[in-house]
Short mmCIF file of C-alpha atoms in Angstrom, two decimals:
data_model
loop_
_atom_site.label_atom_id
_atom_site.label_comp_id
_atom_site.label_asym_id
_atom_site.label_seq_id
_atom_site.Cartn_x
_atom_site.Cartn_y
_atom_site.Cartn_z
CA MET A 64 27.87 6.35 -27.55
CA ALA A 65 31.57 5.92 -29.65
CA LEU A 66 34.65 5.69 -26.71
CA GLY A 67 38.13 7.02 -27.22
CA PRO A 68 39.10 9.59 -30.63
CA THR A 69 37.46 8.97 -33.99
CA LEU A 70 40.62 10.59 -35.77
CA GLY A 71 38.13 12.12 -38.32
CA PHE A 72 36.33 9.69 -40.00
CA GLN A 73 32.50 8.28 -39.67
CA ALA A 74 30.34 6.25 -41.18
CA HIS A 75 31.16 4.91 -44.74
CA SER A 76 34.22 7.60 -44.68
CA GLU A 77 36.43 8.20 -47.63
CA PHE A 78 40.45 7.06 -46.78
CA MET A 79 43.28 5.72 -48.69
CA PHE A 80 42.42 6.82 -51.48
CA GLY A 81 40.17 4.80 -52.06
CA LEU A 82 41.15 2.12 -50.95
CA GLY A 83 40.07 2.25 -47.79
CA ASP A 84 36.25 3.09 -48.49
CA LEU A 85 35.05 5.14 -52.32
CA PRO A 86 33.24 8.41 -51.98
CA SER A 87 30.27 8.49 -51.21
CA SER A 88 29.59 10.55 -54.27
CA THR A 89 31.12 8.22 -56.32
CA VAL A 90 29.47 5.12 -55.24
CA ASN A 91 25.89 6.68 -55.68
CA SER A 92 26.98 7.47 -59.84
CA LEU A 93 27.19 4.43 -60.14
CA PRO A 94 25.07 3.01 -62.77
CA TRP A 95 24.42 -0.32 -60.94
CA VAL A 96 23.52 0.65 -57.88
CA THR A 97 20.47 1.37 -56.61
CA HIS A 98 20.50 0.22 -53.06
CA GLU A 99 22.41 2.80 -50.15
CA ASP A 100 25.43 1.36 -48.85
CA PRO A 101 23.97 0.51 -45.16
CA ILE A 102 25.31 1.81 -42.36
CA ASN A 103 27.46 -1.56 -40.61
CA SER A 104 28.43 -2.82 -43.76
CA LEU A 105 31.84 -4.37 -43.95
CA SER A 106 34.40 -1.36 -45.52
CA ILE A 107 37.03 -2.23 -48.27
CA PRO A 108 40.48 -3.50 -45.79
CA THR A 109 37.96 -5.67 -43.04
CA TRP A 110 36.81 -7.50 -46.90
CA ILE A 111 40.15 -7.43 -47.92
CA ILE A 112 40.83 -9.42 -44.27
CA HIS A 113 37.93 -11.85 -45.11
CA PHE A 114 38.42 -12.71 -48.55
CA SER A 115 42.23 -13.14 -48.41
CA SER A 116 42.04 -15.47 -45.29
CA VAL A 117 39.42 -17.21 -48.22
CA ILE A 118 41.47 -17.40 -50.25
CA GLU A 119 44.58 -17.88 -48.21
CA TYR A 120 43.51 -20.64 -46.30
CA LEU A 121 42.64 -22.62 -50.06
CA VAL A 122 46.11 -21.72 -51.06
CA ALA A 123 47.40 -23.85 -48.28
CA MET A 124 44.65 -26.68 -48.72
CA ASN A 125 46.77 -26.89 -52.18
CA LEU A 126 49.92 -26.79 -51.14
CA VAL A 127 49.04 -29.25 -48.78
CA TRP A 128 47.70 -30.63 -50.72
CA ASN A 129 50.80 -30.66 -53.22
CA TYR A 130 53.26 -32.11 -50.27
CA ALA A 131 51.19 -34.77 -49.86
CA GLU A 132 51.53 -35.51 -53.94
CA VAL A 133 55.90 -34.55 -53.63
CA THR A 134 57.28 -36.40 -50.10
CA GLY A 135 54.48 -39.34 -51.21
CA ASN A 136 53.11 -39.28 -47.61
CA GLU A 137 48.36 -38.95 -48.50
CA LYS A 138 48.70 -38.72 -45.32
CA TRP A 139 48.62 -35.22 -45.60
CA LYS A 140 46.19 -35.72 -48.10
CA GLY A 141 43.74 -35.91 -45.24
CA LEU A 142 45.02 -33.12 -43.52
CA THR A 143 44.04 -30.91 -46.86
CA TRP A 144 40.01 -32.92 -46.15
CA GLY A 145 40.45 -31.42 -42.37
CA MET A 146 40.96 -28.42 -42.52
CA LEU A 147 37.56 -27.75 -44.97
CA PRO A 148 35.28 -27.37 -41.76
CA LEU A 149 37.79 -24.42 -41.24
CA HIS A 150 36.51 -22.76 -45.25
CA ALA A 151 33.30 -23.80 -44.34
CA SER A 152 33.72 -21.39 -41.01
CA GLY A 153 35.39 -19.02 -43.42
CA ILE A 154 32.39 -18.64 -45.78
CA CYS A 155 29.94 -18.70 -42.26
CA ALA A 156 30.84 -15.16 -41.66
CA CYS A 157 31.69 -13.49 -45.73
CA THR A 158 27.86 -14.86 -45.93
CA TYR A 159 26.58 -13.15 -42.79
CA HIS A 160 28.41 -10.56 -43.55
CA PHE A 161 26.82 -10.33 -47.56
CA PHE A 162 23.38 -10.19 -45.78
CA TYR A 163 24.86 -7.41 -42.94
CA ASN A 164 24.81 -8.98 -39.89
CA ALA A 165 21.31 -9.54 -40.76
CA SER A 166 19.48 -10.75 -36.33
CA VAL A 167 17.48 -13.61 -38.61
CA LEU A 168 20.69 -14.02 -39.99
CA GLN A 169 21.89 -15.56 -36.46
CA ILE A 170 21.84 -19.04 -37.34
CA LEU A 171 25.81 -18.73 -39.63
CA VAL A 172 26.43 -17.45 -36.30
CA THR A 173 26.56 -20.65 -34.83
CA MET A 174 26.76 -22.41 -38.15
CA GLN A 175 30.63 -21.36 -38.11
CA ALA A 176 31.60 -22.08 -34.75
CA GLY A 177 30.17 -25.40 -35.03
CA PHE A 178 31.92 -25.27 -38.43
CA THR A 179 35.27 -24.07 -36.74
CA LEU A 180 34.55 -26.69 -34.11
CA LEU A 181 34.12 -29.49 -36.58
CA GLY A 182 37.71 -28.13 -38.36
CA ASN A 183 39.41 -28.53 -34.84
CA LEU A 184 38.33 -31.86 -34.49
CA THR A 185 39.34 -33.36 -38.02
CA CYS A 186 42.44 -31.19 -38.73
CA ALA A 187 43.90 -32.44 -34.58
CA ILE A 188 42.73 -36.35 -36.38
CA ALA A 189 44.13 -35.01 -39.14
CA ALA A 190 47.77 -34.51 -38.03
CA PHE A 191 47.75 -37.41 -36.09
CA ARG A 192 47.56 -39.56 -37.80
CA ILE A 193 50.18 -38.15 -39.73
CA ALA A 194 52.23 -38.03 -36.00
CA GLN A 195 51.62 -41.93 -36.53
CA SER A 196 53.13 -42.24 -40.24
CA ASN A 197 56.32 -41.20 -39.76
CA GLY A 198 56.73 -43.03 -36.54
CA TRP A 199 55.55 -41.31 -33.77
CA THR A 200 53.82 -43.05 -30.66
CA LEU A 201 51.12 -41.77 -28.17
CA GLY A 202 54.09 -43.12 -25.88
CA GLU A 203 56.06 -39.92 -26.05
CA LEU A 204 53.10 -38.10 -24.39
CA ASN A 205 55.31 -39.73 -21.00
CA PRO A 206 56.81 -37.52 -19.23
CA PHE A 207 57.80 -40.08 -16.67
CA SER A 208 58.92 -42.58 -20.09
CA LYS A 209 61.61 -45.22 -17.89
CA SER A 210 63.44 -45.74 -21.22
CA ASP A 211 65.72 -42.09 -22.03
CA ASP A 212 65.12 -44.01 -26.25
CA GLU A 213 62.70 -45.40 -25.15
CA GLY A 214 59.89 -43.89 -28.20
CA ILE A 215 61.76 -41.58 -29.36
CA VAL A 216 62.78 -40.24 -33.16
CA GLY A 217 66.73 -39.50 -32.77
CA SER A 218 67.73 -36.10 -35.00
CA ASP A 219 70.32 -38.23 -36.89
CA GLY A 220 67.78 -40.02 -37.46
CA ALA A 221 64.95 -37.28 -39.70
CA ALA A 222 67.99 -36.03 -40.62
CA ALA A 223 69.12 -39.08 -42.26
CA MET A 224 65.83 -39.14 -44.79
CA PRO A 225 66.21 -37.98 -48.19
CA LEU A 226 64.71 -34.04 -49.05
CA ALA A 227 61.54 -34.80 -51.25
CA ILE A 228 62.23 -31.66 -54.19
CA ALA A 229 59.64 -30.07 -56.52
CA GLU A 230 60.06 -26.88 -58.60
CA PRO A 231 57.10 -24.89 -58.46
CA LYS A 232 55.20 -24.03 -61.10
CA GLU A 233 55.12 -19.86 -60.56
CA SER A 234 56.77 -18.62 -58.73
CA ASN A 235 56.34 -17.02 -55.31
CA LEU A 236 55.57 -13.55 -56.80
CA VAL A 237 52.97 -14.53 -58.81
CA LEU A 238 51.77 -16.45 -56.36
CA VAL A 239 51.38 -13.58 -54.15
CA ALA A 240 50.44 -11.03 -57.27
CA LYS A 241 47.38 -13.14 -58.21
CA VAL A 242 46.18 -13.68 -53.98
CA ALA A 243 45.73 -10.00 -54.41
CA ALA A 244 44.53 -8.99 -57.01
CA MET A 245 41.62 -12.19 -56.65
CA THR A 246 41.52 -10.30 -52.92
CA LEU A 247 41.35 -6.43 -54.29
CA PHE A 248 38.27 -7.82 -57.08
CA LEU A 249 36.26 -9.43 -54.46
CA SER A 250 36.54 -7.21 -51.66
CA TYR A 251 35.16 -3.85 -54.15
CA ALA A 252 33.20 -6.29 -56.28
CA VAL A 253 31.06 -7.74 -53.04
CA LYS A 254 30.61 -4.13 -51.62
CA TYR A 255 29.57 -2.79 -53.66
CA GLY A 256 28.00 -4.77 -56.73
CA GLU A 257 25.71 -5.73 -54.61
CA LEU A 258 23.85 -2.91 -53.88
CA GLY A 259 22.58 -3.08 -57.90
CA ILE A 260 21.20 -6.87 -55.93
CA ASP A 261 17.56 -7.21 -53.63
CA LEU A 262 19.64 -10.43 -52.42
CA GLY A 263 21.36 -8.83 -49.29
CA PHE A 264 18.65 -6.80 -48.16
CA GLU A 265 15.50 -9.70 -48.59
CA PRO A 266 17.86 -11.93 -45.56
CA ASN A 267 17.35 -15.74 -47.41
CA ALA A 268 18.25 -18.34 -45.55
CA PRO A 269 18.02 -20.64 -48.21
CA ALA A 270 19.97 -18.08 -50.00
CA ALA A 271 22.46 -18.00 -47.23
CA LEU A 272 22.65 -21.53 -46.56
CA ALA A 273 22.70 -22.34 -50.31
CA MET A 274 25.88 -19.49 -50.79
CA VAL A 275 27.30 -21.35 -47.50
CA PHE A 276 27.05 -24.92 -48.60
CA SER A 277 28.06 -24.06 -52.53
CA VAL A 278 32.06 -22.95 -51.80
CA PRO A 279 33.14 -25.80 -49.77
CA ALA A 280 30.99 -28.58 -52.11
CA ILE A 281 32.86 -27.50 -55.32
CA THR A 282 36.09 -27.09 -52.61
CA ALA A 283 35.66 -30.88 -51.87
CA PHE A 284 34.05 -31.54 -55.56
CA THR A 285 37.69 -30.22 -57.40
CA TYR A 286 40.12 -32.50 -54.64
CA TYR A 287 37.29 -35.43 -55.17
CA GLN A 288 38.32 -35.35 -58.97
CA LYS A 289 41.82 -34.94 -58.54
CA SER A 290 42.38 -37.95 -55.94
CA GLN A 291 40.07 -39.94 -58.24
CA GLY A 292 42.40 -38.64 -61.43
CA GLU A 293 46.32 -39.93 -59.50
CA GLU A 294 44.14 -43.44 -59.79
CA GLY A 295 43.61 -43.57 -63.51
CA SER A 296 39.32 -42.34 -62.58
CA GLY A 297 37.69 -39.72 -63.09
CA PHE A 298 34.12 -38.77 -61.43
CA SER A 299 30.60 -39.94 -62.52
CA PHE A 300 27.75 -40.17 -61.28
CA PHE A 301 26.05 -41.09 -64.33
CA GLY A 302 27.12 -43.80 -66.71
CA GLY A 303 28.84 -46.77 -67.49
CA GLU A 304 32.49 -47.94 -68.68
CA ASP A 305 30.36 -47.23 -72.02
CA GLY A 306 29.35 -44.03 -71.17
CA GLU A 307 26.01 -45.21 -71.75
CA LYS A 308 23.97 -43.87 -68.54
CA LYS A 309 22.76 -46.15 -65.61
CA SER A 310 20.80 -45.58 -62.88
CA LEU A 311 22.07 -45.74 -59.23
CA SER A 312 21.12 -47.89 -56.57
CA MET A 313 22.14 -48.95 -53.22
CA ASP A 314 23.82 -52.14 -54.72
CA ASP A 315 26.09 -50.14 -55.72
CA VAL A 316 26.80 -47.83 -52.03
CA LYS A 317 26.45 -52.05 -50.79
CA LYS A 318 29.58 -52.90 -53.15
CA PHE A 319 32.29 -51.16 -51.39
CA GLY A 320 31.35 -52.74 -48.21
CA VAL A 321 31.42 -51.32 -44.58
CA ALA A 322 32.54 -47.95 -46.27
CA GLY A 323 30.19 -47.51 -48.93
CA THR A 324 27.61 -48.09 -45.64
CA LEU A 325 29.37 -46.01 -43.52
CA ALA A 326 29.84 -43.41 -45.76
CA TYR A 327 25.86 -43.44 -46.88
CA VAL A 328 25.30 -42.69 -43.25
CA LEU A 329 27.69 -40.17 -42.77
CA THR A 330 25.34 -38.87 -45.78
CA GLU A 331 22.42 -39.07 -44.04
CA LEU A 332 23.22 -37.58 -40.66
CA ALA A 333 24.49 -34.17 -42.57
CA PHE A 334 21.48 -33.75 -44.51
CA TRP A 335 18.97 -34.47 -40.17
CA ILE A 336 22.06 -32.44 -39.45
CA VAL A 337 21.92 -29.03 -42.81
CA ALA A 338 17.91 -29.87 -41.79
CA PHE A 339 17.35 -28.49 -38.35
CA PRO A 340 18.82 -25.23 -38.44
CA VAL A 341 16.95 -23.78 -41.78
CA ALA A 342 14.04 -25.72 -40.35
CA GLY A 343 14.40 -24.02 -37.73
CA THR A 344 14.75 -20.32 -39.73
CA ALA A 345 12.06 -21.27 -41.95
CA LEU A 346 9.44 -21.58 -38.19
CA TYR A 347 10.90 -18.10 -37.65
CA GLN A 348 10.16 -16.69 -41.49
CA THR A 349 7.44 -18.10 -40.38
CA THR A 350 5.96 -16.82 -36.80
CA GLY A 351 8.72 -14.48 -34.86
CA HIS A 352 10.33 -16.88 -32.72
CA TRP A 353 12.49 -19.01 -32.58
CA PRO A 354 11.53 -22.78 -32.19
CA ASP A 355 11.44 -24.25 -28.76
CA VAL A 356 11.53 -28.02 -29.16
CA PHE A 357 11.90 -29.26 -25.35
CA ASN A 358 8.45 -27.24 -23.99
CA GLU A 359 6.94 -26.25 -27.03
CA ALA A 360 4.43 -29.86 -28.98
CA GLY A 361 3.27 -26.73 -31.15
CA ASP A 362 6.66 -25.21 -32.12
CA ARG A 363 8.02 -29.36 -32.24
CA ALA A 364 5.26 -30.49 -34.47
CA ALA A 365 6.15 -27.09 -36.57
CA VAL A 366 9.66 -28.58 -37.10
CA LEU A 367 8.88 -31.49 -36.82
CA GLY A 368 6.63 -31.16 -40.32
CA PHE A 369 9.38 -29.02 -42.32
CA ILE A 370 12.03 -31.45 -41.95
CA PHE A 371 9.36 -34.23 -43.42
CA ALA A 372 8.26 -32.53 -46.12
CA GLY A 373 12.10 -31.57 -46.92
CA ALA A 374 12.79 -35.06 -46.73
CA ASN A 375 9.55 -35.84 -49.41
CA VAL A 376 11.66 -33.05 -52.05
CA ALA A 377 14.87 -35.03 -50.96
CA ARG A 378 13.35 -38.72 -52.66
CA ALA A 379 14.19 -36.47 -55.83
CA PHE A 380 17.40 -36.13 -55.27
CA VAL A 381 17.73 -39.97 -53.93
CA PRO A 382 20.98 -40.36 -57.29
CA VAL A 383 22.41 -37.32 -55.86
CA ARG A 384 22.82 -38.63 -52.12
CA LEU A 385 23.47 -41.71 -53.37
CA GLY A 386 26.23 -39.98 -55.38
CA ALA A 387 28.11 -38.57 -53.14
CA ALA A 388 28.09 -41.89 -50.73
CA LEU A 389 29.86 -42.76 -53.55
CA ALA A 390 32.29 -40.19 -53.43
CA LEU A 391 33.10 -40.73 -50.06
CA ALA A 392 33.82 -43.48 -49.26
CA PRO A 393 36.78 -43.90 -50.46
CA TRP A 394 37.52 -41.26 -48.39
CA VAL A 395 35.85 -42.83 -45.06
CA ASP A 396 38.33 -46.53 -46.25
CA GLU A 397 40.88 -44.66 -45.93
CA ASN A 398 41.05 -41.97 -43.09
CA ILE A 399 38.36 -44.06 -40.82
CA LEU A 400 38.25 -47.97 -41.58
CA GLY A 401 42.04 -47.04 -42.46
CA GLY A 402 42.34 -49.40 -45.75
CA GLU A 403 40.92 -52.21 -44.22
CA GLU A 404 38.20 -52.60 -47.38
CA LYS A 405 41.17 -52.24 -49.91
CA ALA A 406 42.77 -54.82 -47.36
CA GLU A 407 40.80 -57.66 -47.70
#
């Protein structure tokens, strides 16, 4: 039962000349439409909020990266990487709504919360590293410091720092226009475009997880390419200097020392973090209930069986996993080990 005034609007009522929602007759006349718009589908303004948040966040990540290049403080790039889990959290929400909030995909809601928690932690770590690079110390948190000026950065000293300025590649007006255009296009394309395909109406956990992880993976790959390009080397898992192919092995990872080993451990942990939700969802779709791995031996065996099967399939992608570890090793060295490998 709805409480409060309805203002005369019903589900999918047209308003704002189609900017809110298109008339039902117009939607049904579109040549590709084969499904009725579900009653719980998002309106255009709600999709605009979701997509604008995702796009603006990508813009913010890029601005932070550019700020690092202009100021010469590489620690700011760590903030861009730290923002990546929060970016994945936004993709979780969009994917869940793409499948019309299907109850069998509740795992996406849990994943969104997990990515948000992880992103808050990584952004806090990145902010701490930036503060340290600017001379901040933990002693400044002490309100009862014995010295009035110990560990305090004076305003005069801060003002004496040169202001780094870079010419913008495009005006703010052009940037706003691009964000608005992309937001509107994606909102209409997803809301009315998916009415012509079956995917959104047939909840599919593997497809949903692929959507969730692919977009952040592309974003991460983009910034990895940027970081490698700045160092004069490109991104290549396969191929030596003369262009001939070579297969990756654990020896290639070990060449990075502690950073390589830790990166490999992190990639393997990522596999298991993903494996359990996927296995649980697969069991749910098979049996109709979520696994109780603590109290039910049958559920525990089934989940482990799914994971074991997935692990065997993953063996075929060993070069990709090793390549992911190699790609992650420089970041691990810089952001976790503090550049100790390079120092040696």
